[in-house]
């Protein structure tokens, strides 16, 4: 940190610190994100605490039986690693309007129904606005209190007085500490706020949810700045035009990451989607060329989704290829493999690949389904509707094994699929599963024969 000068420059996107202004952040490559801020002095109580510092051998550290509190949503409990841990600090990030305030208010409702004392602190909305949202969600008990404030000192005092079990801060970017001179939402303020809440959470054993907006313009510091300071980071994603929302665990000190929870936004708040596969496959065309079903793993959970492709002769010098939900480079690579190893003349074709439902999938296991959708559309041959495919495709056109094949097959069977096409090397290790035919393939040249004549 630059000493003596009194100010430093922070990247508002990732929190990178520099003594000079820079056009582009060397860490996150964001342009024009540097803002000058006053240097924050280390808080004095660190020095006081140094007196009582002592080291302990690991064998002598005792763990208090860590109690998990259910938040009333199974989907969220799973993402949290089995419920809320007392005294943890959880960051919920996401685009504005995605539903962060809604889900946290619903969590407050569920917790207050269990008789727990909950405090919802908003720096963005008035009590009336929160009450209006609450009325849409349902009826609330008495153990939930609201507080509209942005000053960290006042909030600390109120938490001390109220002694709640769970606190929600909506949002961390509106909070400010008086000792920091920069504006609310700046890197120093957001760090100061998070630090304060971390001390409250750890010191008093209160579970705190922090809401953080993701911003692209770098007007306020994004949640990335805080990721390393909190225990758990959850991101709320989803297409604002579609009604489903995905809650993704990005970091979790108390559970595994890469778990997702699926929700649907309704008139009365968010509702859990217990069977996302069914949800994703709703309205799927039967007997249409270019439409196949794939299975992708999201953490420990298989999700079936529909992959669509439209391949047609191009009138352009450079054929147009676009993707929604899948990676464009991956699709281009798969088309090159199909051209060279499969003998399909796709070089002069436009291709549009879409993962229905607006969900974004990057797992290589959907390669086989993308390739099958492309071939099905190109050859105008239909993949029988009861078929599901998964497998990774290599550059030699080989179909490679993927992890957790059995779970994927079981999920397909649960949803009534009759045939599962998977890598030959996976088929060998698979136990007999009744009611579903298993077809192992080892090369892209075999895909066409799976389609209806
Ligand atoms: P909100 O929770 O305010 O988003 P955030 O806090 O992430 O900015 O969610 C706002 C959106 O959700 C808004 O567009 C309206 C919609 N919504 C519903 O569709 N149904 C509901 O019951 C509620 C409360 C909100
Ligand atoms: Mg909000």
Tab-separated table of C-alpha atoms and ligand atoms in Angstrom:
chain	number	residue	atom	x	y	z
A	1	UNK	CA	0.000	0.000	0.000
A	2	UNK	CA	1.279	3.437	-0.895
A	3	UNK	CA	2.453	5.043	2.330
A	4	UNK	CA	2.468	8.723	3.086
A	5	UNK	CA	0.550	9.754	0.017
A	6	UNK	CA	-2.823	9.166	1.590
A	7	UNK	CA	-4.587	7.869	-1.497
A	8	UNK	CA	-4.407	4.794	-3.677
A	9	UNK	CA	-6.243	3.666	-6.791
A	10	UNK	CA	-8.536	0.666	-6.662
A	11	UNK	CA	-10.018	-1.329	-9.498
A	12	UNK	CA	-13.738	-1.195	-8.759
A	13	UNK	CA	-14.226	-4.531	-10.412
A	14	UNK	CA	-11.734	-6.797	-8.681
A	15	UNK	CA	-10.217	-4.638	-5.966
A	16	UNK	CA	-6.690	-4.528	-7.460
A	17	UNK	CA	-4.665	-1.806	-5.790
A	18	UNK	CA	-2.199	0.508	-7.464
A	19	UNK	CA	-0.371	3.680	-6.564
A	20	UNK	CA	-1.018	5.160	-10.006
A	21	UNK	CA	-4.077	5.413	-12.185
A	22	UNK	CA	-4.205	2.863	-14.972
A	23	UNK	CA	-6.438	2.585	-17.991
A	24	UNK	CA	-6.743	-1.177	-17.812
A	25	UNK	CA	-6.629	-3.310	-14.715
A	26	UNK	CA	-3.700	-5.768	-14.974
A	27	UNK	CA	-5.569	-8.304	-12.822
A	28	UNK	CA	-9.042	-8.509	-14.309
A	29	UNK	CA	-8.392	-6.693	-17.617
A	30	UNK	CA	-11.317	-4.376	-17.067
A	31	UNK	CA	-11.005	-0.955	-18.721
A	32	UNK	CA	-11.443	2.354	-16.963
A	33	UNK	CA	-12.227	0.829	-13.601
A	34	UNK	CA	-9.684	2.640	-11.411
A	35	UNK	CA	-10.902	5.115	-8.846
A	36	UNK	CA	-8.829	7.074	-6.348
A	37	UNK	CA	-9.625	6.423	-2.704
A	38	UNK	CA	-8.230	7.404	0.680
A	39	UNK	CA	-6.105	4.822	2.396
A	40	UNK	CA	-7.954	3.128	5.242
A	41	UNK	CA	-5.954	2.720	8.416
A	42	UNK	CA	-5.919	-0.709	9.983
A	43	UNK	CA	-8.534	-0.748	12.704
A	44	UNK	CA	-6.921	-0.182	16.129
A	45	UNK	CA	-8.397	-3.254	17.792
A	46	UNK	CA	-6.123	-5.550	15.776
A	47	UNK	CA	-3.276	-4.220	17.839
A	48	UNK	CA	-5.139	-4.798	21.095
A	49	UNK	CA	-5.935	-8.349	20.074
A	50	UNK	CA	-2.324	-9.081	19.327
A	51	UNK	CA	-1.725	-9.280	23.097
A	52	UNK	CA	-3.867	-12.364	23.467
A	53	UNK	CA	-2.597	-14.127	20.335
A	54	UNK	CA	-1.420	-17.666	20.939
A	55	UNK	CA	-0.720	-20.714	18.839
A	56	UNK	CA	-2.405	-24.059	19.425
A	57	UNK	CA	-1.420	-27.533	18.187
A	58	UNK	CA	-4.027	-28.840	15.743
A	59	UNK	CA	-4.757	-31.882	17.903
A	60	UNK	CA	-5.876	-29.661	20.745
A	61	UNK	CA	-8.359	-27.646	18.738
A	62	UNK	CA	-11.853	-28.700	19.667
A	63	UNK	CA	-14.750	-28.286	17.285
A	64	UNK	CA	-18.039	-27.211	18.731
A	65	UNK	CA	-20.789	-29.391	17.344
A	66	UNK	CA	-21.697	-27.268	14.359
A	67	UNK	CA	-25.420	-26.841	14.196
A	68	UNK	CA	-27.023	-26.417	10.806
A	69	UNK	CA	-30.162	-24.365	10.477
A	70	UNK	CA	-32.514	-25.200	7.648
A	71	UNK	CA	-33.564	-22.132	5.676
A	72	UNK	CA	-36.814	-23.740	4.610
A	73	UNK	CA	-35.719	-24.233	1.006
A	74	UNK	CA	-34.198	-27.613	0.256
A	75	UNK	CA	-32.550	-26.201	-2.845
A	76	UNK	CA	-30.823	-23.479	-0.869
A	77	UNK	CA	-29.923	-25.811	2.003
A	78	UNK	CA	-28.122	-28.060	-0.436
A	79	UNK	CA	-26.179	-25.196	-2.012
A	80	UNK	CA	-25.171	-24.095	1.485
A	81	UNK	CA	-23.867	-27.592	2.176
A	82	UNK	CA	-26.717	-28.771	4.403
A	83	UNK	CA	-28.115	-25.605	5.938
A	84	UNK	CA	-26.885	-22.416	7.553
A	85	UNK	CA	-23.868	-22.535	9.816
A	86	UNK	CA	-24.090	-20.357	12.907
A	87	UNK	CA	-21.849	-17.334	12.684
A	88	UNK	CA	-21.162	-17.599	8.976
A	89	UNK	CA	-21.046	-14.755	6.501
A	90	UNK	CA	-22.777	-15.438	3.198
A	91	UNK	CA	-22.549	-13.234	0.140
A	92	UNK	CA	-25.414	-13.427	-2.341
A	93	UNK	CA	-24.430	-11.799	-5.624
A	94	UNK	CA	-26.334	-11.259	-8.824
A	95	UNK	CA	-27.596	-8.775	-11.377
A	96	UNK	CA	-30.090	-6.156	-10.240
A	97	UNK	CA	-33.669	-7.386	-10.418
A	98	UNK	CA	-32.775	-11.064	-10.432
A	99	UNK	CA	-34.506	-11.740	-7.116
A	100	UNK	CA	-31.888	-11.434	-4.364
A	101	UNK	CA	-34.086	-9.368	-2.060
A	102	UNK	CA	-37.020	-11.665	-2.758
A	103	UNK	CA	-35.246	-14.900	-1.884
A	104	UNK	CA	-33.714	-13.442	1.266
A	105	UNK	CA	-37.052	-12.100	2.425
A	106	UNK	CA	-38.488	-15.568	1.878
A	107	UNK	CA	-35.622	-17.071	3.851
A	108	UNK	CA	-36.406	-14.557	6.627
A	109	UNK	CA	-40.029	-15.660	6.521
A	110	UNK	CA	-39.109	-19.337	6.794
A	111	UNK	CA	-36.667	-18.709	9.617
A	112	UNK	CA	-39.116	-16.553	11.539
A	113	UNK	CA	-41.704	-19.312	11.182
A	114	UNK	CA	-39.251	-21.580	12.990
A	115	UNK	CA	-39.355	-18.999	15.775
A	116	UNK	CA	-35.905	-17.583	15.106
A	117	UNK	CA	-35.227	-13.922	15.578
A	118	UNK	CA	-34.392	-12.343	12.234
A	119	UNK	CA	-33.416	-8.783	11.350
A	120	UNK	CA	-33.693	-7.525	7.784
A	121	UNK	CA	-31.641	-4.387	7.216
A	122	UNK	CA	-32.208	-2.537	3.993
A	123	UNK	CA	-30.249	0.393	2.684
A	124	UNK	CA	-32.055	0.408	-0.627
A	125	UNK	CA	-35.742	0.293	0.056
A	126	UNK	CA	-38.156	1.890	2.483
A	127	UNK	CA	-40.147	-0.134	5.021
A	128	UNK	CA	-43.270	0.302	2.848
A	129	UNK	CA	-41.534	-1.129	-0.182
A	130	UNK	CA	-40.321	-4.123	1.769
A	131	UNK	CA	-43.763	-4.618	3.268
A	132	UNK	CA	-45.298	-4.529	-0.215
A	133	UNK	CA	-42.954	-7.266	-1.357
A	134	UNK	CA	-43.599	-9.194	1.850
A	135	UNK	CA	-47.340	-9.059	1.198
A	136	UNK	CA	-46.827	-10.747	-2.154
A	137	UNK	CA	-44.816	-13.499	-0.504
A	138	UNK	CA	-47.209	-14.326	2.306
A	139	UNK	CA	-47.952	-13.649	5.935
A	140	UNK	CA	-45.108	-13.043	8.356
A	141	UNK	CA	-44.732	-13.744	12.043
A	142	UNK	CA	-43.545	-11.335	14.709
A	143	UNK	CA	-39.980	-12.511	14.991
A	144	UNK	CA	-38.912	-10.719	11.803
A	145	UNK	CA	-38.014	-7.053	12.213
A	146	UNK	CA	-37.131	-4.510	9.575
A	147	UNK	CA	-34.606	-1.723	9.812
A	148	UNK	CA	-33.776	0.813	7.122
A	149	UNK	CA	-30.317	2.225	7.668
A	150	UNK	CA	-26.980	2.562	5.943
A	151	UNK	CA	-24.653	3.630	8.746
A	152	UNK	CA	-22.445	0.818	10.012
A	153	UNK	CA	-22.192	2.318	13.507
A	154	UNK	CA	-25.955	2.487	13.925
A	155	UNK	CA	-26.425	-0.991	12.505
A	156	UNK	CA	-23.863	-2.395	14.910
A	157	UNK	CA	-25.673	-0.768	17.818
A	158	UNK	CA	-29.038	-2.116	16.721
A	159	UNK	CA	-27.668	-5.631	16.270
A	160	UNK	CA	-26.144	-5.402	19.743
A	161	UNK	CA	-29.473	-4.365	21.193
A	162	UNK	CA	-31.750	-6.718	19.258
A	163	UNK	CA	-29.534	-9.826	19.413
A	164	UNK	CA	-30.976	-11.526	16.338
A	165	UNK	CA	-29.923	-14.986	15.179
A	166	UNK	CA	-29.850	-14.127	11.501
A	167	UNK	CA	-29.274	-10.764	9.831
A	168	UNK	CA	-29.770	-9.819	6.189
A	169	UNK	CA	-27.925	-6.787	4.788
A	170	UNK	CA	-29.469	-5.536	1.547
A	171	UNK	CA	-27.100	-4.446	0.054
A	172	UNK	CA	-23.501	-4.210	1.187
A	173	UNK	CA	-22.841	-1.536	-1.432
A	174	UNK	CA	-25.151	0.943	0.257
A	175	UNK	CA	-23.481	0.658	3.667
A	176	UNK	CA	-20.958	3.206	4.859
A	177	UNK	CA	-18.609	3.643	7.763
A	178	UNK	CA	-18.010	7.187	9.031
A	179	UNK	CA	-14.244	6.708	9.362
A	180	UNK	CA	-13.863	5.970	5.652
A	181	UNK	CA	-14.091	9.086	3.552
A	182	UNK	CA	-14.885	7.583	0.159
A	183	UNK	CA	-18.430	7.225	-1.136
A	184	UNK	CA	-20.673	4.238	-0.323
A	185	UNK	CA	-20.142	1.498	-2.876
A	186	UNK	CA	-16.436	2.219	-3.332
A	187	UNK	CA	-13.889	-0.520	-2.715
A	188	UNK	CA	-12.772	0.873	0.652
A	189	UNK	CA	-16.325	1.271	1.927
A	190	UNK	CA	-17.448	-2.158	0.784
A	191	UNK	CA	-14.380	-3.725	2.361
A	192	UNK	CA	-14.906	-1.826	5.578
A	193	UNK	CA	-18.550	-2.901	5.688
A	194	UNK	CA	-17.715	-6.533	5.041
A	195	UNK	CA	-15.013	-6.436	7.679
A	196	UNK	CA	-17.431	-5.021	10.224
A	197	UNK	CA	-20.039	-7.666	9.440
A	198	UNK	CA	-17.439	-10.395	9.575
A	199	UNK	CA	-16.445	-9.306	13.064
A	200	UNK	CA	-20.093	-9.216	14.137
A	201	UNK	CA	-20.728	-12.662	12.645
A	202	UNK	CA	-17.674	-14.329	14.176
A	203	UNK	CA	-17.731	-12.429	17.438
A	204	UNK	CA	-21.400	-12.831	18.264
A	205	UNK	CA	-22.221	-16.036	16.383
A	206	UNK	CA	-24.807	-14.319	14.192
A	207	UNK	CA	-25.358	-15.608	10.676
A	208	UNK	CA	-25.250	-12.728	8.209
A	209	UNK	CA	-26.382	-12.645	4.588
A	210	UNK	CA	-24.859	-9.867	2.484
A	211	UNK	CA	-26.444	-8.879	-0.799
A	212	UNK	CA	-23.991	-7.672	-3.436
A	213	UNK	CA	-24.836	-6.341	-6.856
A	214	UNK	CA	-22.807	-7.305	-9.856
A	215	UNK	CA	-22.137	-4.269	-11.977
A	216	UNK	CA	-20.505	-4.076	-15.335
A	217	UNK	CA	-19.797	-0.356	-15.423
A	218	UNK	CA	-17.687	-0.400	-12.264
A	219	UNK	CA	-19.853	2.295	-10.670
A	220	UNK	CA	-19.901	0.401	-7.404
A	221	UNK	CA	-17.449	-2.230	-6.284
A	222	UNK	CA	-18.622	-5.661	-7.312
A	223	UNK	CA	-18.928	-8.724	-5.076
A	224	UNK	CA	-15.664	-10.088	-6.503
A	225	UNK	CA	-13.860	-7.636	-4.266
A	226	UNK	CA	-15.289	-9.419	-1.211
A	227	UNK	CA	-15.209	-13.043	-2.263
A	228	UNK	CA	-12.107	-13.837	-0.248
A	229	UNK	CA	-13.443	-12.214	2.918
A	230	UNK	CA	-16.678	-14.150	3.318
A	231	UNK	CA	-17.362	-17.823	4.117
A	232	UNK	CA	-19.770	-18.583	1.320
A	233	UNK	CA	-20.399	-16.964	-2.027
A	234	UNK	CA	-23.610	-17.664	-3.880
A	235	UNK	CA	-24.486	-16.230	-7.260
A	236	UNK	CA	-27.995	-15.866	-8.453
A	237	UNK	CA	-28.197	-16.209	-12.200
A	238	UNK	CA	-30.754	-16.657	-14.863
A	239	UNK	CA	-32.271	-15.056	-17.848
A	240	UNK	CA	-34.368	-12.127	-16.746
A	241	UNK	CA	-36.841	-12.954	-19.481
A	242	UNK	CA	-37.201	-16.553	-18.408
A	243	UNK	CA	-38.812	-17.275	-15.069
A	244	UNK	CA	-36.304	-19.746	-13.680
A	245	UNK	CA	-33.354	-18.698	-11.539
A	246	UNK	CA	-30.262	-20.650	-10.649
A	247	UNK	CA	-28.452	-20.220	-7.384
A	248	UNK	CA	-24.862	-21.337	-7.755
A	249	UNK	CA	-22.367	-21.911	-4.988
A	250	UNK	CA	-18.994	-20.437	-5.984
A	251	UNK	CA	-17.185	-20.675	-2.699
A	252	UNK	CA	-18.202	-22.512	0.429
A	253	UNK	CA	-16.136	-23.059	3.529
A	254	UNK	CA	-18.801	-25.409	4.886
A	255	UNK	CA	-19.709	-27.531	1.883
A	256	UNK	CA	-18.970	-28.371	-1.693
A	257	UNK	CA	-19.146	-25.779	-4.437
A	258	UNK	CA	-20.655	-26.208	-7.855
A	259	UNK	CA	-23.946	-27.198	-6.352
A	260	UNK	CA	-26.910	-25.438	-7.834
A	261	UNK	CA	-30.409	-24.722	-6.683
A	262	UNK	CA	-33.147	-24.085	-9.191
A	263	UNK	CA	-36.002	-21.692	-8.510
A	264	UNK	CA	-38.856	-20.279	-10.483
A	265	UNK	CA	-40.028	-16.684	-10.075
A	266	UNK	CA	-43.761	-16.547	-9.621
A	267	UNK	CA	-46.354	-13.962	-8.661
A	268	UNK	CA	-45.895	-14.899	-5.028
A	269	UNK	CA	-42.138	-14.978	-4.874
A	270	UNK	CA	-39.673	-17.719	-5.706
A	271	UNK	CA	-40.657	-21.345	-5.711
A	272	UNK	CA	-38.263	-24.286	-5.642
A	273	UNK	CA	-38.046	-26.437	-8.742
A	274	UNK	CA	-37.544	-29.922	-7.413
A	275	UNK	CA	-37.172	-31.557	-10.761
A	276	UNK	CA	-35.271	-29.180	-13.027
A	277	UNK	CA	-34.962	-31.748	-15.808
A	278	UNK	CA	-38.708	-31.874	-16.233
A	279	UNK	CA	-38.785	-28.107	-16.192
A	280	UNK	CA	-36.065	-27.776	-18.836
A	281	UNK	CA	-37.650	-30.307	-21.160
A	282	UNK	CA	-41.129	-28.811	-21.005
A	283	UNK	CA	-42.599	-27.991	-24.428
A	284	UNK	CA	-39.969	-29.986	-26.285
A	285	UNK	CA	-40.910	-30.750	-29.903
A	286	UNK	CA	-41.274	-34.454	-30.593
A	287	UNK	CA	-40.194	-35.622	-34.007
A	288	UNK	CA	-38.284	-32.527	-35.026
A	289	UNK	CA	-34.886	-32.776	-36.640
A	290	UNK	CA	-32.086	-30.943	-34.872
A	291	UNK	CA	-33.499	-31.476	-31.393
A	292	UNK	CA	-31.871	-33.921	-28.972
A	293	UNK	CA	-31.760	-34.350	-25.219
A	294	UNK	CA	-28.486	-34.229	-23.292
A	295	UNK	CA	-27.578	-34.825	-19.691
A	296	UNK	CA	-25.226	-32.500	-17.863
A	297	UNK	CA	-24.035	-32.634	-14.263
A	298	UNK	CA	-24.320	-29.566	-12.100
A	299	UNK	CA	-22.388	-30.495	-9.002
A	300	UNK	CA	-23.827	-33.752	-7.735
A	301	UNK	CA	-26.985	-33.379	-9.698
A	302	UNK	CA	-27.862	-34.462	-13.223
A	303	UNK	CA	-29.927	-32.104	-15.357
A	304	UNK	CA	-31.495	-33.079	-18.646
A	305	UNK	CA	-31.726	-30.399	-21.262
A	306	UNK	CA	-32.680	-29.999	-24.841
A	307	UNK	CA	-30.011	-29.090	-27.379
A	308	UNK	CA	-31.271	-27.652	-30.634
A	309	UNK	CA	-29.357	-27.042	-33.830
A	310	UNK	CA	-30.309	-25.514	-37.128
A	311	UNK	CA	-27.887	-26.136	-39.959
A	312	UNK	CA	-28.528	-24.670	-43.390
A	313	UNK	CA	-26.561	-23.780	-46.513
A	314	UNK	CA	-24.913	-20.405	-46.127
A	315	UNK	CA	-25.202	-17.542	-48.593
A	316	UNK	CA	-22.334	-15.747	-46.956
A	317	UNK	CA	-18.608	-15.910	-47.654
A	318	UNK	CA	-17.923	-16.858	-44.083
A	319	UNK	CA	-20.745	-19.028	-42.733
A	320	UNK	CA	-22.506	-17.678	-39.711
A	321	UNK	CA	-22.379	-19.641	-36.490
A	322	UNK	CA	-24.074	-18.552	-33.328
A	323	UNK	CA	-24.795	-20.224	-30.027
A	324	UNK	CA	-27.064	-19.542	-27.108
A	325	UNK	CA	-26.177	-21.352	-23.886
A	326	UNK	CA	-23.267	-23.310	-25.399
A	327	UNK	CA	-19.725	-22.191	-26.121
A	328	UNK	CA	-19.187	-20.926	-29.644
A	329	UNK	CA	-15.598	-22.171	-29.843
A	330	UNK	CA	-16.674	-25.600	-28.751
A	331	UNK	CA	-19.372	-25.720	-31.427
A	332	UNK	CA	-16.912	-24.584	-34.098
A	333	UNK	CA	-14.491	-27.276	-32.983
A	334	UNK	CA	-17.169	-29.958	-33.028
A	335	UNK	CA	-18.198	-28.933	-36.537
A	336	UNK	CA	-14.597	-29.188	-37.699
A	337	UNK	CA	-14.345	-32.668	-36.154
A	338	UNK	CA	-17.572	-33.736	-37.862
A	339	UNK	CA	-16.285	-32.406	-41.174
A	340	UNK	CA	-12.894	-34.070	-41.008
A	341	UNK	CA	-13.634	-37.301	-39.094
A	342	UNK	CA	-17.295	-37.806	-39.869
A	343	UNK	CA	-17.303	-36.768	-43.517
A	344	UNK	CA	-20.138	-34.232	-43.157
A	345	UNK	CA	-19.673	-31.193	-45.384
A	346	UNK	CA	-20.478	-28.537	-42.858
A	347	UNK	CA	-17.837	-26.035	-43.975
A	348	UNK	CA	-20.296	-24.053	-46.095
A	349	UNK	CA	-23.177	-24.244	-43.639
A	350	UNK	CA	-24.567	-21.733	-41.227
A	351	UNK	CA	-25.184	-23.257	-37.819
A	352	UNK	CA	-27.241	-22.040	-34.902
A	353	UNK	CA	-27.004	-23.987	-31.684
A	354	UNK	CA	-29.301	-23.325	-28.770
A	355	UNK	CA	-29.727	-24.856	-25.350
A	356	UNK	CA	-33.422	-24.493	-24.721
A	357	UNK	CA	-34.642	-22.688	-21.628
A	358	UNK	CA	-31.842	-20.099	-21.624
A	359	UNK	CA	-29.623	-22.227	-19.368
A	360	UNK	CA	-25.854	-21.954	-19.873
A	361	UNK	CA	-23.889	-25.210	-20.049
A	362	UNK	CA	-20.175	-25.614	-20.482
A	363	UNK	CA	-19.622	-29.225	-19.484
A	364	UNK	CA	-17.827	-31.205	-22.251
A	365	UNK	CA	-20.277	-34.080	-21.682
A	366	UNK	CA	-22.827	-32.288	-23.842
A	367	UNK	CA	-20.514	-32.503	-26.894
A	368	UNK	CA	-22.170	-35.659	-28.129
A	369	UNK	CA	-25.618	-34.108	-27.957
A	370	UNK	CA	-24.470	-30.972	-29.785
A	371	UNK	CA	-22.859	-33.088	-32.509
A	372	UNK	CA	-25.990	-35.235	-32.785
A	373	UNK	CA	-28.231	-32.169	-33.041
A	374	UNK	CA	-26.021	-30.743	-35.792
A	375	UNK	CA	-26.019	-34.002	-37.751
A	376	UNK	CA	-29.745	-34.477	-37.224
A	377	UNK	CA	-30.474	-31.035	-38.623
A	378	UNK	CA	-27.959	-31.297	-41.452
A	379	UNK	CA	-29.258	-34.672	-42.614
A	380	UNK	CA	-32.900	-33.915	-41.749
A	381	UNK	CA	-33.045	-37.125	-39.751
A	382	UNK	CA	-34.944	-37.274	-36.498
A	383	UNK	CA	-33.447	-38.561	-33.270
A	384	UNK	CA	-36.100	-40.829	-31.686
A	385	UNK	CA	-37.732	-38.808	-28.878
A	386	UNK	CA	-36.996	-41.329	-26.129
A	387	UNK	CA	-33.231	-41.021	-26.642
A	388	UNK	CA	-30.770	-39.163	-24.476
A	389	UNK	CA	-27.061	-38.681	-25.217
A	390	UNK	CA	-23.966	-37.674	-23.333
A	391	UNK	CA	-20.220	-37.968	-23.951
A	392	UNK	CA	-17.199	-35.848	-24.722
A	393	UNK	CA	-15.831	-35.682	-28.255
A	394	UNK	CA	-12.093	-35.477	-28.908
A	395	UNK	CA	-10.324	-34.038	-31.924
A	396	UNK	CA	-9.888	-37.450	-33.544
A	397	UNK	CA	-13.632	-37.922	-33.514
A	398	UNK	CA	-13.509	-40.344	-30.613
A	399	UNK	CA	-16.252	-40.362	-27.992
A	400	UNK	CA	-14.595	-40.175	-24.594
A	401	UNK	CA	-15.753	-41.262	-21.188
A	402	UNK	CA	-17.354	-38.790	-18.791
A	403	UNK	CA	-17.785	-38.893	-15.037
A	404	UNK	CA	-20.870	-40.006	-13.127
A	405	UNK	CA	-22.409	-41.951	-15.999
A	406	UNK	CA	-24.648	-44.012	-13.758
A	407	UNK	CA	-26.336	-41.000	-12.152
A	408	UNK	CA	-27.025	-39.580	-15.590
A	409	UNK	CA	-28.582	-42.811	-16.824
A	410	UNK	CA	-30.742	-43.073	-13.696
A	411	UNK	CA	-31.992	-39.529	-14.119
A	412	UNK	CA	-32.901	-40.288	-17.748
A	413	UNK	CA	-34.746	-43.394	-16.668
A	414	UNK	CA	-36.613	-41.472	-13.985
A	415	UNK	CA	-37.949	-39.122	-16.633
A	416	UNK	CA	-39.115	-41.929	-18.885
A	417	UNK	CA	-36.341	-42.094	-21.463
A	418	UNK	CA	-35.995	-45.460	-23.203
A	419	UNK	CA	-32.538	-45.312	-24.730
A	420	UNK	CA	-29.309	-43.803	-23.498
A	421	UNK	CA	-26.389	-43.245	-25.849
A	422	UNK	CA	-23.074	-42.901	-24.061
A	423	UNK	CA	-19.350	-43.483	-24.562
A	424	UNK	CA	-18.468	-47.149	-25.074
A	425	UNK	CA	-15.830	-46.887	-22.325
A	426	UNK	CA	-18.520	-45.784	-19.866
A	427	UNK	CA	-20.885	-48.578	-20.876
A	428	UNK	CA	-18.411	-51.250	-19.828
A	429	UNK	CA	-18.341	-50.100	-16.228
A	430	UNK	CA	-22.083	-49.612	-15.944
A	431	UNK	CA	-24.336	-52.018	-14.048
A	432	UNK	CA	-27.481	-53.338	-15.687
A	433	UNK	CA	-30.238	-50.746	-15.293
A	434	UNK	CA	-33.692	-52.076	-15.924
A	435	UNK	CA	-36.053	-50.295	-18.286
A	436	UNK	CA	-33.532	-48.339	-20.325
A	437	UNK	CA	-31.545	-49.518	-23.312
A	438	UNK	CA	-27.885	-48.557	-23.180
A	439	UNK	CA	-25.980	-47.955	-26.394
A	440	UNK	CA	-22.235	-47.410	-26.275
A	441	UNK	CA	-20.543	-45.599	-29.145
A	442	UNK	CA	-16.895	-44.823	-29.685
A	443	UNK	CA	-16.772	-42.548	-32.705
A	444	UNK	CA	-18.711	-39.656	-34.231
A	445	UNK	CA	-19.246	-41.735	-37.379
A	446	UNK	CA	-21.799	-43.830	-35.476
A	447	UNK	CA	-24.075	-40.929	-34.614
A	448	UNK	CA	-26.040	-40.865	-37.868
A	449	UNK	CA	-27.092	-44.491	-37.506
A	450	UNK	CA	-28.822	-43.613	-34.220
A	451	UNK	CA	-31.284	-41.352	-36.017
A	452	UNK	CA	-34.507	-42.584	-37.595
A	453	UNK	CA	-34.155	-43.531	-41.239
B	1	LIG	P1	-35.751	-8.330	-6.358
B	1	LIG	O1	-35.746	-9.352	-5.310
B	1	LIG	O2	-36.190	-6.955	-5.997
B	1	LIG	O3	-34.362	-8.263	-7.097
B	1	LIG	P2	-32.935	-7.798	-6.565
B	1	LIG	O4	-33.027	-7.611	-5.094
B	1	LIG	O5	-32.014	-8.915	-6.970
B	1	LIG	O6	-32.585	-6.554	-7.283
B	1	LIG	O7	-36.665	-8.948	-7.504
B	1	LIG	C1	-37.271	-8.121	-8.365
B	1	LIG	C2	-37.988	-8.840	-9.489
B	1	LIG	O8	-38.733	-9.982	-9.117
B	1	LIG	C3	-38.939	-7.849	-10.036
B	1	LIG	O9	-38.684	-7.698	-11.411
B	1	LIG	C4	-40.297	-8.404	-9.759
B	1	LIG	C5	-40.066	-9.858	-9.566
B	1	LIG	N1	-40.982	-10.464	-8.600
B	1	LIG	C6	-41.915	-11.394	-9.020
B	1	LIG	O10	-42.024	-11.698	-10.209
B	1	LIG	N2	-42.738	-11.982	-8.100
B	1	LIG	C7	-42.677	-11.685	-6.771
B	1	LIG	O11	-43.440	-12.238	-5.964
B	1	LIG	C8	-41.712	-10.717	-6.349
B	1	LIG	C9	-41.582	-10.358	-4.894
B	1	LIG	C10	-40.875	-10.148	-7.285
B	2	LIG	MG1	-32.921	-5.801	-4.037
